[in-house]
Amino acid sequence: MDFGKWMGFIVFLLSVYILWQVRQLLLIIFTAVLIATALNIIVRRLERSGVKRGYAVLITVVTLLVVLAGFFWVIIPPFVEQLIELLELVPEGIAELNFWLAIVEERLDPRVLEFLPDIEQLTQQLQPFLEQLLGGGITIFSNSLAILLNLL
């Protein structure tokens, strides 16, 4: 490869790196363009129906806000109810688990119990897994919420 091809390759890699660093901004801009185009199509259809452009824009924006408010009104209350239910059921599940562990402990040979971890060791081993699992769920929820807010 000659010098010009190497420079082109280096510039290409640098451009890809820069685009990767600003990908969030590019996604927001792309989403804004898509929404603006979709809203403009609706406004033009309303204009063809005889509505003035200012009123058509107002009708379109208000309709969009009503749809988004309806979406949040439908999604958020069940989510909150399920979260409250989860917070109530987790202690019951832990109590049930302790009950079953006690039954298993009674039925197992004492020599086998020496090799099994106790509840503290088990919780220490499960803690990173649960943090990763819950962190992933929170990440999905926060990213979904961030996408909706960025769309606004």
JSON list of C-alpha atoms in Angstrom, two decimals:
[
{"chain": "A", "resi": 1, "resn": "MET", "atom": "CA", "xyz": [0.00, 0.00, 0.00]},
{"chain": "A", "resi": 2, "resn": "ASP", "atom": "CA", "xyz": [1.25, 3.44, -0.80]},
{"chain": "A", "resi": 3, "resn": "PHE", "atom": "CA", "xyz": [1.12, 6.50, 1.46]},
{"chain": "A", "resi": 4, "resn": "GLY", "atom": "CA", "xyz": [-2.21, 7.78, 0.11]},
{"chain": "A", "resi": 5, "resn": "LYS", "atom": "CA", "xyz": [-4.01, 4.51, 0.81]},
{"chain": "A", "resi": 6, "resn": "TRP", "atom": "CA", "xyz": [-2.57, 4.37, 4.33]},
{"chain": "A", "resi": 7, "resn": "MET", "atom": "CA", "xyz": [-3.69, 7.93, 5.02]},
{"chain": "A", "resi": 8, "resn": "GLY", "atom": "CA", "xyz": [-7.16, 7.14, 3.68]},
{"chain": "A", "resi": 9, "resn": "PHE", "atom": "CA", "xyz": [-7.35, 4.07, 5.88]},
{"chain": "A", "resi": 10, "resn": "ILE", "atom": "CA", "xyz": [-6.23, 6.01, 8.96]},
{"chain": "A", "resi": 11, "resn": "VAL", "atom": "CA", "xyz": [-8.74, 8.79, 8.25]},
{"chain": "A", "resi": 12, "resn": "PHE", "atom": "CA", "xyz": [-11.47, 6.16, 7.80]},
{"chain": "A", "resi": 13, "resn": "LEU", "atom": "CA", "xyz": [-10.61, 4.56, 11.16]},
{"chain": "A", "resi": 14, "resn": "LEU", "atom": "CA", "xyz": [-10.53, 7.96, 12.83]},
{"chain": "A", "resi": 15, "resn": "SER", "atom": "CA", "xyz": [-13.93, 8.82, 11.34]},
{"chain": "A", "resi": 16, "resn": "VAL", "atom": "CA", "xyz": [-15.42, 5.55, 12.55]},
{"chain": "A", "resi": 17, "resn": "TYR", "atom": "CA", "xyz": [-14.02, 6.20, 16.03]},
{"chain": "A", "resi": 18, "resn": "ILE", "atom": "CA", "xyz": [-15.47, 9.72, 16.14]},
{"chain": "A", "resi": 19, "resn": "LEU", "atom": "CA", "xyz": [-18.86, 8.51, 14.90]},
{"chain": "A", "resi": 20, "resn": "TRP", "atom": "CA", "xyz": [-18.84, 5.80, 17.56]},
{"chain": "A", "resi": 21, "resn": "GLN", "atom": "CA", "xyz": [-18.15, 8.38, 20.25]},
{"chain": "A", "resi": 22, "resn": "VAL", "atom": "CA", "xyz": [-21.09, 10.56, 19.18]},
{"chain": "A", "resi": 23, "resn": "ARG", "atom": "CA", "xyz": [-23.48, 7.70, 18.35]},
{"chain": "A", "resi": 24, "resn": "GLN", "atom": "CA", "xyz": [-26.02, 8.75, 21.00]},
{"chain": "A", "resi": 25, "resn": "LEU", "atom": "CA", "xyz": [-26.23, 12.23, 19.53]},
{"chain": "A", "resi": 26, "resn": "LEU", "atom": "CA", "xyz": [-26.54, 10.80, 16.03]},
{"chain": "A", "resi": 27, "resn": "LEU", "atom": "CA", "xyz": [-29.35, 8.49, 17.14]},
{"chain": "A", "resi": 28, "resn": "ILE", "atom": "CA", "xyz": [-31.20, 11.39, 18.75]},
{"chain": "A", "resi": 29, "resn": "ILE", "atom": "CA", "xyz": [-30.80, 13.49, 15.61]},
{"chain": "A", "resi": 30, "resn": "PHE", "atom": "CA", "xyz": [-31.93, 10.60, 13.40]},
{"chain": "A", "resi": 31, "resn": "THR", "atom": "CA", "xyz": [-34.97, 9.99, 15.62]},
{"chain": "A", "resi": 32, "resn": "ALA", "atom": "CA", "xyz": [-35.82, 13.70, 15.58]},
{"chain": "A", "resi": 33, "resn": "VAL", "atom": "CA", "xyz": [-35.67, 13.74, 11.78]},
{"chain": "A", "resi": 34, "resn": "LEU", "atom": "CA", "xyz": [-37.93, 10.69, 11.56]},
{"chain": "A", "resi": 35, "resn": "ILE", "atom": "CA", "xyz": [-40.48, 12.18, 13.95]},
{"chain": "A", "resi": 36, "resn": "ALA", "atom": "CA", "xyz": [-40.38, 15.54, 12.19]},
{"chain": "A", "resi": 37, "resn": "THR", "atom": "CA", "xyz": [-40.93, 13.84, 8.83]},
{"chain": "A", "resi": 38, "resn": "ALA", "atom": "CA", "xyz": [-43.84, 11.79, 10.18]},
{"chain": "A", "resi": 39, "resn": "LEU", "atom": "CA", "xyz": [-45.44, 14.84, 11.77]},
{"chain": "A", "resi": 40, "resn": "ASN", "atom": "CA", "xyz": [-44.93, 16.86, 8.58]},
{"chain": "A", "resi": 41, "resn": "ILE", "atom": "CA", "xyz": [-46.76, 14.17, 6.59]},
{"chain": "A", "resi": 42, "resn": "ILE", "atom": "CA", "xyz": [-49.71, 14.42, 8.98]},
{"chain": "A", "resi": 43, "resn": "VAL", "atom": "CA", "xyz": [-49.66, 18.22, 8.81]},
{"chain": "A", "resi": 44, "resn": "ARG", "atom": "CA", "xyz": [-49.67, 18.15, 5.00]},
{"chain": "A", "resi": 45, "resn": "ARG", "atom": "CA", "xyz": [-52.64, 15.77, 4.95]},
{"chain": "A", "resi": 46, "resn": "LEU", "atom": "CA", "xyz": [-54.51, 18.11, 7.27]},
{"chain": "A", "resi": 47, "resn": "GLU", "atom": "CA", "xyz": [-53.59, 21.03, 5.02]},
{"chain": "A", "resi": 48, "resn": "ARG", "atom": "CA", "xyz": [-55.01, 19.17, 2.01]},
{"chain": "A", "resi": 49, "resn": "SER", "atom": "CA", "xyz": [-58.22, 18.76, 4.02]},
{"chain": "A", "resi": 50, "resn": "GLY", "atom": "CA", "xyz": [-58.49, 22.53, 4.22]},
{"chain": "A", "resi": 51, "resn": "VAL", "atom": "CA", "xyz": [-56.96, 23.21, 7.64]},
{"chain": "A", "resi": 52, "resn": "LYS", "atom": "CA", "xyz": [-54.50, 26.10, 7.86]},
{"chain": "A", "resi": 53, "resn": "ARG", "atom": "CA", "xyz": [-50.90, 25.06, 8.52]},
{"chain": "A", "resi": 54, "resn": "GLY", "atom": "CA", "xyz": [-50.72, 26.64, 11.99]},
{"chain": "A", "resi": 55, "resn": "TYR", "atom": "CA", "xyz": [-53.82, 24.83, 13.15]},
{"chain": "A", "resi": 56, "resn": "ALA", "atom": "CA", "xyz": [-52.65, 21.61, 11.48]},
{"chain": "A", "resi": 57, "resn": "VAL", "atom": "CA", "xyz": [-49.36, 21.79, 13.40]},
{"chain": "A", "resi": 58, "resn": "LEU", "atom": "CA", "xyz": [-51.22, 22.50, 16.65]},
{"chain": "A", "resi": 59, "resn": "ILE", "atom": "CA", "xyz": [-53.63, 19.60, 16.08]},
{"chain": "A", "resi": 60, "resn": "THR", "atom": "CA", "xyz": [-50.75, 17.24, 15.25]},
{"chain": "A", "resi": 61, "resn": "VAL", "atom": "CA", "xyz": [-48.63, 18.21, 18.27]},
{"chain": "A", "resi": 62, "resn": "VAL", "atom": "CA", "xyz": [-51.58, 18.06, 20.67]},
{"chain": "A", "resi": 63, "resn": "THR", "atom": "CA", "xyz": [-52.57, 14.65, 19.28]},
{"chain": "A", "resi": 64, "resn": "LEU", "atom": "CA", "xyz": [-49.00, 13.41, 19.72]},
{"chain": "A", "resi": 65, "resn": "LEU", "atom": "CA", "xyz": [-48.90, 14.64, 23.33]},
{"chain": "A", "resi": 66, "resn": "VAL", "atom": "CA", "xyz": [-52.28, 13.02, 24.08]},
{"chain": "A", "resi": 67, "resn": "VAL", "atom": "CA", "xyz": [-51.07, 9.71, 22.61]},
{"chain": "A", "resi": 68, "resn": "LEU", "atom": "CA", "xyz": [-47.86, 9.85, 24.67]},
{"chain": "A", "resi": 69, "resn": "ALA", "atom": "CA", "xyz": [-49.77, 10.77, 27.84]},
{"chain": "A", "resi": 70, "resn": "GLY", "atom": "CA", "xyz": [-52.17, 7.89, 27.16]},
{"chain": "A", "resi": 71, "resn": "PHE", "atom": "CA", "xyz": [-49.23, 5.56, 26.67]},
{"chain": "A", "resi": 72, "resn": "PHE", "atom": "CA", "xyz": [-47.75, 6.54, 30.03]},
{"chain": "A", "resi": 73, "resn": "TRP", "atom": "CA", "xyz": [-51.19, 6.37, 31.64]},
{"chain": "A", "resi": 74, "resn": "VAL", "atom": "CA", "xyz": [-51.61, 2.79, 30.40]},
{"chain": "A", "resi": 75, "resn": "ILE", "atom": "CA", "xyz": [-48.06, 1.58, 31.15]},
{"chain": "A", "resi": 76, "resn": "ILE", "atom": "CA", "xyz": [-46.97, 3.23, 34.41]},
{"chain": "A", "resi": 77, "resn": "PRO", "atom": "CA", "xyz": [-49.82, 2.24, 36.82]},
{"chain": "A", "resi": 78, "resn": "PRO", "atom": "CA", "xyz": [-49.54, -1.51, 36.13]},
{"chain": "A", "resi": 79, "resn": "PHE", "atom": "CA", "xyz": [-45.77, -1.26, 36.44]},
{"chain": "A", "resi": 80, "resn": "VAL", "atom": "CA", "xyz": [-46.06, 0.44, 39.83]},
{"chain": "A", "resi": 81, "resn": "GLU", "atom": "CA", "xyz": [-48.64, -2.12, 41.00]},
{"chain": "A", "resi": 82, "resn": "GLN", "atom": "CA", "xyz": [-46.40, -4.99, 39.94]},
{"chain": "A", "resi": 83, "resn": "LEU", "atom": "CA", "xyz": [-43.40, -3.41, 41.66]},
{"chain": "A", "resi": 84, "resn": "ILE", "atom": "CA", "xyz": [-45.37, -3.05, 44.90]},
{"chain": "A", "resi": 85, "resn": "GLU", "atom": "CA", "xyz": [-46.56, -6.65, 44.58]},
{"chain": "A", "resi": 86, "resn": "LEU", "atom": "CA", "xyz": [-42.99, -7.80, 44.01]},
{"chain": "A", "resi": 87, "resn": "LEU", "atom": "CA", "xyz": [-41.82, -5.96, 47.12]},
{"chain": "A", "resi": 88, "resn": "GLU", "atom": "CA", "xyz": [-44.57, -7.71, 49.11]},
{"chain": "A", "resi": 89, "resn": "LEU", "atom": "CA", "xyz": [-43.89, -11.17, 47.66]},
{"chain": "A", "resi": 90, "resn": "VAL", "atom": "CA", "xyz": [-40.10, -11.21, 48.02]},
{"chain": "A", "resi": 91, "resn": "PRO", "atom": "CA", "xyz": [-40.14, -11.57, 51.85]},
{"chain": "A", "resi": 92, "resn": "GLU", "atom": "CA", "xyz": [-42.79, -14.30, 51.55]},
{"chain": "A", "resi": 93, "resn": "GLY", "atom": "CA", "xyz": [-40.61, -16.10, 48.99]},
{"chain": "A", "resi": 94, "resn": "ILE", "atom": "CA", "xyz": [-37.58, -15.86, 51.25]},
{"chain": "A", "resi": 95, "resn": "ALA", "atom": "CA", "xyz": [-39.60, -17.27, 54.17]},
{"chain": "A", "resi": 96, "resn": "GLU", "atom": "CA", "xyz": [-40.81, -20.12, 51.94]},
{"chain": "A", "resi": 97, "resn": "LEU", "atom": "CA", "xyz": [-37.23, -20.79, 50.83]},
{"chain": "A", "resi": 98, "resn": "ASN", "atom": "CA", "xyz": [-36.05, -20.92, 54.45]},
{"chain": "A", "resi": 99, "resn": "PHE", "atom": "CA", "xyz": [-38.87, -23.36, 55.24]},
{"chain": "A", "resi": 100, "resn": "TRP", "atom": "CA", "xyz": [-37.89, -25.68, 52.39]},
{"chain": "A", "resi": 101, "resn": "LEU", "atom": "CA", "xyz": [-34.20, -25.42, 53.28]},
{"chain": "A", "resi": 102, "resn": "ALA", "atom": "CA", "xyz": [-35.02, -26.48, 56.83]},
{"chain": "A", "resi": 103, "resn": "ILE", "atom": "CA", "xyz": [-36.95, -29.49, 55.51]},
{"chain": "A", "resi": 104, "resn": "VAL", "atom": "CA", "xyz": [-34.07, -30.46, 53.21]},
{"chain": "A", "resi": 105, "resn": "GLU", "atom": "CA", "xyz": [-31.58, -30.03, 56.04]},
{"chain": "A", "resi": 106, "resn": "GLU", "atom": "CA", "xyz": [-33.59, -32.38, 58.26]},
{"chain": "A", "resi": 107, "resn": "ARG", "atom": "CA", "xyz": [-33.65, -35.09, 55.58]},
{"chain": "A", "resi": 108, "resn": "LEU", "atom": "CA", "xyz": [-30.01, -34.94, 54.50]},
{"chain": "A", "resi": 109, "resn": "ASP", "atom": "CA", "xyz": [-27.19, -36.90, 56.06]},
{"chain": "A", "resi": 110, "resn": "PRO", "atom": "CA", "xyz": [-25.15, -34.72, 58.45]},
{"chain": "A", "resi": 111, "resn": "ARG", "atom": "CA", "xyz": [-21.95, -35.69, 56.62]},
{"chain": "A", "resi": 112, "resn": "VAL", "atom": "CA", "xyz": [-23.33, -34.19, 53.39]},
{"chain": "A", "resi": 113, "resn": "LEU", "atom": "CA", "xyz": [-24.28, -30.97, 55.18]},
{"chain": "A", "resi": 114, "resn": "GLU", "atom": "CA", "xyz": [-20.62, -30.29, 55.94]},
{"chain": "A", "resi": 115, "resn": "PHE", "atom": "CA", "xyz": [-19.93, -29.79, 52.24]},
{"chain": "A", "resi": 116, "resn": "LEU", "atom": "CA", "xyz": [-22.95, -27.59, 51.52]},
{"chain": "A", "resi": 117, "resn": "PRO", "atom": "CA", "xyz": [-22.61, -23.84, 51.96]},
{"chain": "A", "resi": 118, "resn": "ASP", "atom": "CA", "xyz": [-24.59, -22.17, 54.71]},
{"chain": "A", "resi": 119, "resn": "ILE", "atom": "CA", "xyz": [-27.04, -19.37, 53.96]},
{"chain": "A", "resi": 120, "resn": "GLU", "atom": "CA", "xyz": [-24.45, -16.62, 54.42]},
{"chain": "A", "resi": 121, "resn": "GLN", "atom": "CA", "xyz": [-22.02, -18.21, 51.97]},
{"chain": "A", "resi": 122, "resn": "LEU", "atom": "CA", "xyz": [-24.87, -18.83, 49.54]},
{"chain": "A", "resi": 123, "resn": "THR", "atom": "CA", "xyz": [-26.04, -15.22, 49.67]},
{"chain": "A", "resi": 124, "resn": "GLN", "atom": "CA", "xyz": [-22.47, -14.01, 49.15]},
{"chain": "A", "resi": 125, "resn": "GLN", "atom": "CA", "xyz": [-22.20, -16.21, 46.07]},
{"chain": "A", "resi": 126, "resn": "LEU", "atom": "CA", "xyz": [-25.60, -15.16, 44.73]},
{"chain": "A", "resi": 127, "resn": "GLN", "atom": "CA", "xyz": [-25.13, -11.44, 45.38]},
{"chain": "A", "resi": 128, "resn": "PRO", "atom": "CA", "xyz": [-23.09, -10.67, 42.22]},
{"chain": "A", "resi": 129, "resn": "PHE", "atom": "CA", "xyz": [-25.53, -12.68, 40.10]},
{"chain": "A", "resi": 130, "resn": "LEU", "atom": "CA", "xyz": [-28.56, -10.90, 41.55]},
{"chain": "A", "resi": 131, "resn": "GLU", "atom": "CA", "xyz": [-26.89, -7.49, 41.19]},
{"chain": "A", "resi": 132, "resn": "GLN", "atom": "CA", "xyz": [-26.18, -8.24, 37.54]},
{"chain": "A", "resi": 133, "resn": "LEU", "atom": "CA", "xyz": [-29.74, -9.50, 36.97]},
{"chain": "A", "resi": 134, "resn": "LEU", "atom": "CA", "xyz": [-31.41, -6.56, 38.69]},
{"chain": "A", "resi": 135, "resn": "GLY", "atom": "CA", "xyz": [-28.95, -4.11, 37.16]},
{"chain": "A", "resi": 136, "resn": "GLY", "atom": "CA", "xyz": [-29.80, -5.45, 33.71]},
{"chain": "A", "resi": 137, "resn": "GLY", "atom": "CA", "xyz": [-33.53, -5.02, 34.37]},
{"chain": "A", "resi": 138, "resn": "ILE", "atom": "CA", "xyz": [-33.03, -1.49, 35.64]},
{"chain": "A", "resi": 139, "resn": "THR", "atom": "CA", "xyz": [-30.81, -0.73, 32.63]},
{"chain": "A", "resi": 140, "resn": "ILE", "atom": "CA", "xyz": [-33.48, -1.96, 30.21]},
{"chain": "A", "resi": 141, "resn": "PHE", "atom": "CA", "xyz": [-36.15, 0.10, 31.97]},
{"chain": "A", "resi": 142, "resn": "SER", "atom": "CA", "xyz": [-34.03, 3.25, 32.17]},
{"chain": "A", "resi": 143, "resn": "ASN", "atom": "CA", "xyz": [-32.90, 2.92, 28.54]},
{"chain": "A", "resi": 144, "resn": "SER", "atom": "CA", "xyz": [-36.51, 2.48, 27.41]},
{"chain": "A", "resi": 145, "resn": "LEU", "atom": "CA", "xyz": [-37.54, 5.52, 29.40]},
{"chain": "A", "resi": 146, "resn": "ALA", "atom": "CA", "xyz": [-34.57, 7.48, 28.05]},
{"chain": "A", "resi": 147, "resn": "ILE", "atom": "CA", "xyz": [-35.53, 6.59, 24.48]},
{"chain": "A", "resi": 148, "resn": "LEU", "atom": "CA", "xyz": [-39.09, 7.79, 25.05]},
{"chain": "A", "resi": 149, "resn": "LEU", "atom": "CA", "xyz": [-37.88, 11.01, 26.67]},
{"chain": "A", "resi": 150, "resn": "ASN", "atom": "CA", "xyz": [-35.36, 11.57, 23.87]},
{"chain": "A", "resi": 151, "resn": "LEU", "atom": "CA", "xyz": [-38.15, 11.11, 21.37]},
{"chain": "A", "resi": 152, "resn": "LEU", "atom": "CA", "xyz": [-40.02, 13.91, 23.10]}
]
